[in-house]
Amino acid sequence: MSRHVLVIGAGPAGMMAAIKAAENGAEVELLEKMKKPGRKMMITGKGRCNITNAADITEILRNIHGNGAFLNSSLRAFDNQDVIHFFEEQGVPTKTERGGRVFPVSDKAQDVVDAMVHRLHELGVKIETDIAVRDLLIQDGHIGGIRTSAGAAVKADAVIVCVGGASYPGTGSTGDGYAMAASVGHTIVPIRPSLVPLETEEEWVKDVQGLSLRNIRGTLLVNGEKIQELFGEMLFTHFGVTGPIILSMSRMASRYLSGSDALVELCLNLKPALTPEQLDARIQRDFGKYSRKQLRNAMIDLLPHKLIEPVLDYAYLQPDKPVHQVTVKERHRLGDALQHLTLTITETRPIAEAIVTAGGVSVKEINPKTMESKLVSGLYFAGEVVDVDAYTGGYNLQAAFSMGAAAGTWSAWND
């Protein structure tokens, strides 16, 4: 007689768990509190769905900076090539872009969700939407099923909790899984936002909102000490900064911002390809070219228009000063400002705006091979509810798929 597996949450981890459990002979029921499956997947990768990364396993693990080692077994059992093969088998061809990011050729997240839902139907998985789970039912240290918010009890041989984290609550990720796990004795590592924009103290960022910068180097400083350094793109907003390198730094920034008096700063090198000497020579060339102009008008080849006055202000230089009157000392101050434009980080944006939640069910209490709870037999966890998170680039979805595949497979096999 086949095992009855109940999966809570129809996100990437939950749908993959349900698929793998059904493929391995289980009778599977997938419960989703929203009206449709895959709501959060629909907004990943700006609606294009960055399903994984083409890097090798070691590089993927390196980019899963929140407990990456925990994923070693599940990732090797169901890796990025397995993810790509799965979607291509379902009629969703993929392409690899800059940074190894893998997307559907169509650039439509809907195609990814539809492929998973189609496979679930093909396997006879019972998908029930608009159903929220209130409690996990435990009998003698073993899972017995769940109780819905309407009070109905549903029996199961295994339950896989894949309800997501606490980010983007409009998609159904409202932190329900933490309460479920805690109620049966699991430790919850305090949650905080990861992959989230950062707010800054400086008012001038409002004047440059919408400005995107490429090929810059950002350094996260805590009390003047370098904590993290990344090269790439960023974007100014009305509240501060966002974009790929900012999101990747946000996990570390949030660690020092929460409950601490630490001074957290972002130092921007706007000309990282040049040494200070090369940059000074470049400035001198521009000053020679625009010697009869005001300083603000001599910077047009060096900086985007919006950023000229903030940089000059940071260097304590008057924008209307004639170029031919700029001293050597002032020119050096300008060069330093171009390579050390520093912003004070006051806080992260709310966790509801984070792409990913850091923290969650402690990995010390989960079997890394099977995703089964070490405290309650037959209970499994997968996806963002677990204390695992990664940088941008497809790594978080890969982690969800790998954990979901492991939990689904083993829940169908275990007696």
GROMACS .gro file of N, CA and C in nm, residues 271 274 277-287 301-302:
model
   45
  271LYS      N    1   3.523   5.410  -0.990
  271LYS     CA    2   3.623   5.387  -1.095
  271LYS      C    3   3.719   5.276  -1.052
  274LEU      N    4   4.070   5.167  -1.229
  274LEU     CA    5   4.186   5.257  -1.231
  274LEU      C    6   4.255   5.262  -1.096
  277GLU      N    7   4.656   5.670  -0.922
  277GLU     CA    8   4.744   5.746  -1.011
  277GLU      C    9   4.683   5.756  -1.152
  278GLN      N   10   4.627   5.645  -1.199
  278GLN     CA   11   4.563   5.646  -1.330
  278GLN      C   12   4.440   5.735  -1.331
  279LEU      N   13   4.365   5.732  -1.222
  279LEU     CA   14   4.246   5.817  -1.213
  279LEU      C   15   4.285   5.965  -1.211
  280ASP      N   16   4.390   5.997  -1.138
  280ASP     CA   17   4.435   6.137  -1.133
  280ASP      C   18   4.477   6.185  -1.273
  281ALA      N   19   4.544   6.099  -1.348
  281ALA     CA   20   4.585   6.134  -1.484
  281ALA      C   21   4.462   6.156  -1.572
  282ARG      N   22   4.360   6.073  -1.551
  282ARG     CA   23   4.235   6.087  -1.627
  282ARG      C   24   4.167   6.219  -1.592
  283ILE      N   25   4.162   6.253  -1.464
  283ILE     CA   26   4.101   6.379  -1.423
  283ILE      C   27   4.176   6.498  -1.484
  284GLN      N   28   4.308   6.489  -1.483
  284GLN     CA   29   4.388   6.598  -1.542
  284GLN      C   30   4.358   6.616  -1.690
  285ARG      N   31   4.340   6.505  -1.763
  285ARG     CA   32   4.307   6.513  -1.905
  285ARG      C   33   4.174   6.585  -1.926
  286ASP      N   34   4.076   6.546  -1.843
  286ASP     CA   35   3.944   6.609  -1.854
  286ASP      C   36   3.950   6.756  -1.817
  287PHE      N   37   4.028   6.788  -1.714
  287PHE     CA   38   4.040   6.927  -1.673
  287PHE      C   39   4.108   7.010  -1.783
  301ASP      N   40   3.229   6.368  -1.855
  301ASP     CA   41   3.284   6.244  -1.911
  301ASP      C   42   3.318   6.142  -1.803
  302LEU      N   43   3.320   6.189  -1.678
  302LEU     CA   44   3.361   6.103  -1.566
  302LEU      C   45   3.242   6.038  -1.495
   0.00000   0.00000   0.00000
